[in-house]
C-alpha cells in the first residue's frame, strides 16, 4: 500500500497517468470539496452542480489519460479551469435577462482601476448582516459575474489569475467585476439595503 500523504497533487496526477488508480482516488478526495463549493457558488443548483462536478472529473480523467496534463505545479488551478469551461458551456445554454451585461468588445483600459475597487476593499471589515445581504444579491448575478466575485473575494485570486483561469483578458475580468458591482448596487438600491462598509 503506497502512502500518498506526503505527495503533491501534481505527483498524484502523474502517478495516475502511469496507471495508479488509487492515486486518482486520493486526488479526488483532496480536491472535491473545494471544487464542488466553487461550482455550487456559481450555478446555485445542487443537482446542476453535481452534474457539472461529474462532467468536470470525466474531462479531467480524459485529459490525464490523453497525456494533456504536464506538471506545472498548479493541478488545482488546472482542474478549476476545466470546471470553469464546463460551467460556461452550461451558462451559454441559459438566458438571464434584466441584468446588465458587458458587450463583447468590453474594454476597461480607459478606466482608473481604483474606481472599480473603491467600494469593496478586501481589508475592510463588513458586518454579518451586510454579508448575508450581499450573498443573497450575488446569487442573482449571471454566472460570469458571480464567478469573478467568488474568485476575487472568496478565493482571493488576483485579476491576472482570474483572467488565466477563465480564459479571458484582465480587462474582461475587471469588466465582469464592474458589472457585478453595478448590479449589486442597483439591487441594493431597489431593496433599500445599506451596503456601507465598516472601516
Short mmCIF file of C-alpha atoms in Angstrom, two decimals:
data_model
loop_
_atom_site.label_atom_id
_atom_site.label_comp_id
_atom_site.label_asym_id
_atom_site.label_seq_id
_atom_site.Cartn_x
_atom_site.Cartn_y
_atom_site.Cartn_z
CA UNK A 1 0.00 0.00 0.00
CA UNK A 2 1.55 3.26 -1.12
CA UNK A 3 1.32 6.22 1.24
CA UNK A 4 0.17 9.32 -0.63
CA UNK A 5 0.22 11.66 2.36
CA UNK A 6 3.45 13.48 1.53
CA UNK A 7 2.79 13.72 -2.19
CA UNK A 8 1.68 16.81 -4.05
CA UNK A 9 -1.43 16.86 -6.22
CA UNK A 10 0.82 17.07 -9.24
CA UNK A 11 2.72 13.91 -8.22
CA UNK A 12 -0.58 12.08 -7.71
CA UNK A 13 -1.80 13.16 -11.14
CA UNK A 14 1.34 11.82 -12.77
CA UNK A 15 1.07 8.56 -10.80
CA UNK A 16 -2.48 8.17 -12.11
CA UNK A 17 -1.25 8.77 -15.65
CA UNK A 18 1.22 5.93 -15.03
CA UNK A 19 -1.68 3.62 -14.09
CA UNK A 20 -2.14 4.03 -10.32
CA UNK A 21 -5.92 4.39 -9.85
CA UNK A 22 -5.56 4.80 -6.08
CA UNK A 23 -3.57 7.98 -6.73
CA UNK A 24 -6.59 9.40 -8.54
CA UNK A 25 -8.89 8.43 -5.64
CA UNK A 26 -6.61 10.40 -3.32
CA UNK A 27 -6.55 13.33 -5.72
CA UNK A 28 -10.34 13.35 -5.90
CA UNK A 29 -10.63 13.20 -2.10
CA UNK A 30 -8.30 16.21 -1.80
CA UNK A 31 -9.98 18.43 -4.38
CA UNK A 32 -13.67 17.56 -4.39
CA UNK A 33 -14.89 19.79 -1.54
CA UNK A 34 -13.18 22.95 -2.75
CA UNK A 35 -14.14 22.31 -6.37
CA UNK A 36 -17.77 21.48 -5.58
CA UNK A 37 -18.04 24.61 -3.40
CA UNK A 38 -16.78 26.71 -6.30
CA UNK A 39 -19.21 25.10 -8.77
CA UNK A 40 -22.16 25.35 -6.37
CA UNK A 41 -21.45 29.01 -5.71
CA UNK A 42 -21.56 29.78 -9.42
CA UNK A 43 -24.55 27.67 -10.51
CA UNK A 44 -26.65 27.78 -7.28
CA UNK A 45 -28.36 24.48 -8.01
CA UNK A 46 -27.29 21.29 -6.23
CA UNK A 47 -28.32 18.89 -8.98
CA UNK A 48 -26.69 21.03 -11.67
CA UNK A 49 -23.56 21.37 -9.51
CA UNK A 50 -23.43 17.57 -9.19
CA UNK A 51 -23.71 17.20 -12.96
CA UNK A 52 -21.04 19.81 -13.62
CA UNK A 53 -18.75 18.30 -10.97
CA UNK A 54 -19.07 14.85 -12.54
CA UNK A 55 -18.58 16.20 -16.05
CA UNK A 56 -15.52 18.12 -14.86
CA UNK A 57 -13.91 14.97 -13.47
CA UNK A 58 -14.76 12.97 -16.58
CA UNK A 59 -12.88 15.65 -18.54
CA UNK A 60 -10.02 15.62 -16.01
CA UNK A 61 -9.68 11.84 -16.34
CA UNK A 62 -9.87 12.03 -20.14
CA UNK A 63 -7.25 14.77 -20.36
CA UNK A 64 -4.95 12.93 -17.94
CA UNK A 65 -5.27 9.71 -19.91
CA UNK A 66 -4.64 11.55 -23.17
CA UNK A 67 -1.45 13.00 -21.70
CA UNK A 68 -2.77 16.56 -21.80
CA UNK A 69 -1.53 17.39 -18.30
CA UNK A 70 2.02 18.38 -17.55
CA UNK A 71 3.25 19.03 -14.04
CA UNK A 72 3.19 22.82 -13.79
CA UNK A 73 2.78 22.90 -10.02
CA UNK A 74 -0.82 24.07 -10.38
CA UNK A 75 -3.05 20.99 -10.56
CA UNK A 76 -5.95 22.62 -8.66
CA UNK A 77 -5.71 25.64 -10.98
CA UNK A 78 -5.91 23.30 -13.98
CA UNK A 79 -8.95 21.45 -12.58
CA UNK A 80 -10.70 24.73 -11.73
CA UNK A 81 -10.11 25.90 -15.31
CA UNK A 82 -11.78 22.75 -16.63
CA UNK A 83 -14.72 23.29 -14.24
CA UNK A 84 -14.98 26.89 -15.40
CA UNK A 85 -15.21 25.76 -19.02
CA UNK A 86 -17.93 23.23 -18.17
CA UNK A 87 -19.86 25.92 -16.25
CA UNK A 88 -19.56 28.36 -19.14
CA UNK A 89 -20.85 25.71 -21.55
CA UNK A 90 -23.83 25.31 -19.23
CA UNK A 91 -24.25 29.05 -18.86
CA UNK A 92 -24.29 29.61 -22.62
CA UNK A 93 -27.44 27.49 -22.70
CA UNK A 94 -29.12 29.71 -20.15
CA UNK A 95 -30.59 33.13 -20.78
CA UNK A 96 -30.53 35.65 -17.97
CA UNK A 97 -32.45 38.81 -18.75
CA UNK A 98 -32.74 42.09 -16.86
CA UNK A 99 -29.09 42.06 -15.83
CA UNK A 100 -26.51 44.49 -17.17
CA UNK A 101 -24.01 42.53 -19.27
CA UNK A 102 -20.81 43.83 -20.86
CA UNK A 103 -20.55 43.98 -24.63
CA UNK A 104 -18.28 41.53 -26.42
CA UNK A 105 -15.74 44.26 -27.10
CA UNK A 106 -15.77 45.31 -23.45
CA UNK A 107 -12.58 47.23 -22.76
CA UNK A 108 -11.99 48.97 -19.47
CA UNK A 109 -8.43 50.07 -20.17
CA UNK A 110 -9.55 53.68 -20.07
CA UNK A 111 -10.95 53.41 -16.55
CA UNK A 112 -8.94 54.10 -13.45
CA UNK A 113 -8.67 50.66 -11.84
CA UNK A 114 -9.08 52.17 -8.38
CA UNK A 115 -12.61 53.28 -9.24
CA UNK A 116 -13.72 49.66 -9.55
CA UNK A 117 -12.49 48.75 -6.09
CA UNK A 118 -13.09 51.89 -4.04
CA UNK A 119 -16.24 50.44 -2.50
CA UNK A 120 -15.08 46.86 -1.94
CA UNK A 121 -11.64 46.82 -0.34
CA UNK A 122 -10.72 43.37 0.94
CA UNK A 123 -9.12 44.69 4.10
CA UNK A 124 -12.30 46.34 5.40
CA UNK A 125 -14.40 44.58 7.99
CA UNK A 126 -18.02 44.09 7.00
CA UNK A 127 -20.72 43.14 9.50
CA UNK A 128 -22.56 39.84 9.14
CA UNK A 129 -25.89 41.29 8.03
CA UNK A 130 -24.31 43.11 5.13
CA UNK A 131 -22.51 39.92 4.10
CA UNK A 132 -25.79 37.99 4.15
CA UNK A 133 -27.49 40.65 2.04
CA UNK A 134 -24.62 40.73 -0.42
CA UNK A 135 -24.61 36.93 -0.71
CA UNK A 136 -28.36 36.89 -1.46
CA UNK A 137 -27.91 39.51 -4.15
CA UNK A 138 -24.83 37.77 -5.58
CA UNK A 139 -26.94 34.67 -6.11
CA UNK A 140 -28.98 36.60 -8.70
CA UNK A 141 -25.96 37.69 -10.78
CA UNK A 142 -25.15 35.96 -14.10
CA UNK A 143 -22.62 33.15 -13.74
CA UNK A 144 -19.61 35.03 -15.21
CA UNK A 145 -20.13 37.94 -12.81
CA UNK A 146 -20.80 35.70 -9.80
CA UNK A 147 -17.73 33.67 -10.68
CA UNK A 148 -15.35 36.63 -10.77
CA UNK A 149 -16.71 37.94 -7.45
CA UNK A 150 -16.26 34.49 -5.90
CA UNK A 151 -12.71 34.11 -7.20
CA UNK A 152 -11.71 37.61 -6.14
CA UNK A 153 -13.28 37.83 -2.68
CA UNK A 154 -13.64 34.21 -1.56
CA UNK A 155 -10.59 32.63 -3.20
CA UNK A 156 -8.58 35.88 -3.05
CA UNK A 157 -7.23 35.47 -6.57
CA UNK A 158 -5.69 38.37 -8.45
CA UNK A 159 -7.37 39.61 -11.62
CA UNK A 160 -4.44 38.17 -13.58
CA UNK A 161 -5.13 34.72 -12.05
CA UNK A 162 -8.88 35.11 -12.69
CA UNK A 163 -8.18 36.02 -16.31
CA UNK A 164 -5.94 32.95 -16.74
CA UNK A 165 -8.47 30.65 -15.09
CA UNK A 166 -11.44 31.88 -17.07
CA UNK A 167 -9.61 32.28 -20.38
CA UNK A 168 -10.38 35.98 -20.82
CA UNK A 169 -8.36 39.18 -20.71
CA UNK A 170 -7.70 41.04 -17.48
CA UNK A 171 -9.88 43.85 -18.82
CA UNK A 172 -12.77 41.45 -19.31
CA UNK A 173 -12.32 40.17 -15.74
CA UNK A 174 -12.33 43.74 -14.50
CA UNK A 175 -15.39 44.41 -16.64
CA UNK A 176 -17.26 41.49 -15.15
CA UNK A 177 -16.42 42.76 -11.67
CA UNK A 178 -17.55 46.24 -12.62
CA UNK A 179 -20.90 44.97 -13.95
CA UNK A 180 -21.32 42.75 -10.88
CA UNK A 181 -20.80 45.78 -8.64
CA UNK A 182 -23.22 47.85 -10.74
CA UNK A 183 -25.85 45.13 -10.45
CA UNK A 184 -25.26 44.70 -6.72
CA UNK A 185 -25.60 48.44 -6.16
CA UNK A 186 -28.77 48.57 -8.26
CA UNK A 187 -30.31 45.68 -6.31
CA UNK A 188 -29.29 47.24 -3.01
CA UNK A 189 -30.97 50.49 -4.02
CA UNK A 190 -34.14 48.71 -5.20
CA UNK A 191 -34.40 46.77 -1.92
CA UNK A 192 -33.17 49.67 0.23
CA UNK A 193 -30.23 47.67 1.58
CA UNK A 194 -27.38 49.65 3.08
CA UNK A 195 -24.06 48.30 1.79
CA UNK A 196 -21.90 50.75 3.71
CA UNK A 197 -18.67 49.06 4.71
CA UNK A 198 -17.20 49.44 8.17
CA UNK A 199 -13.74 50.98 8.34
#
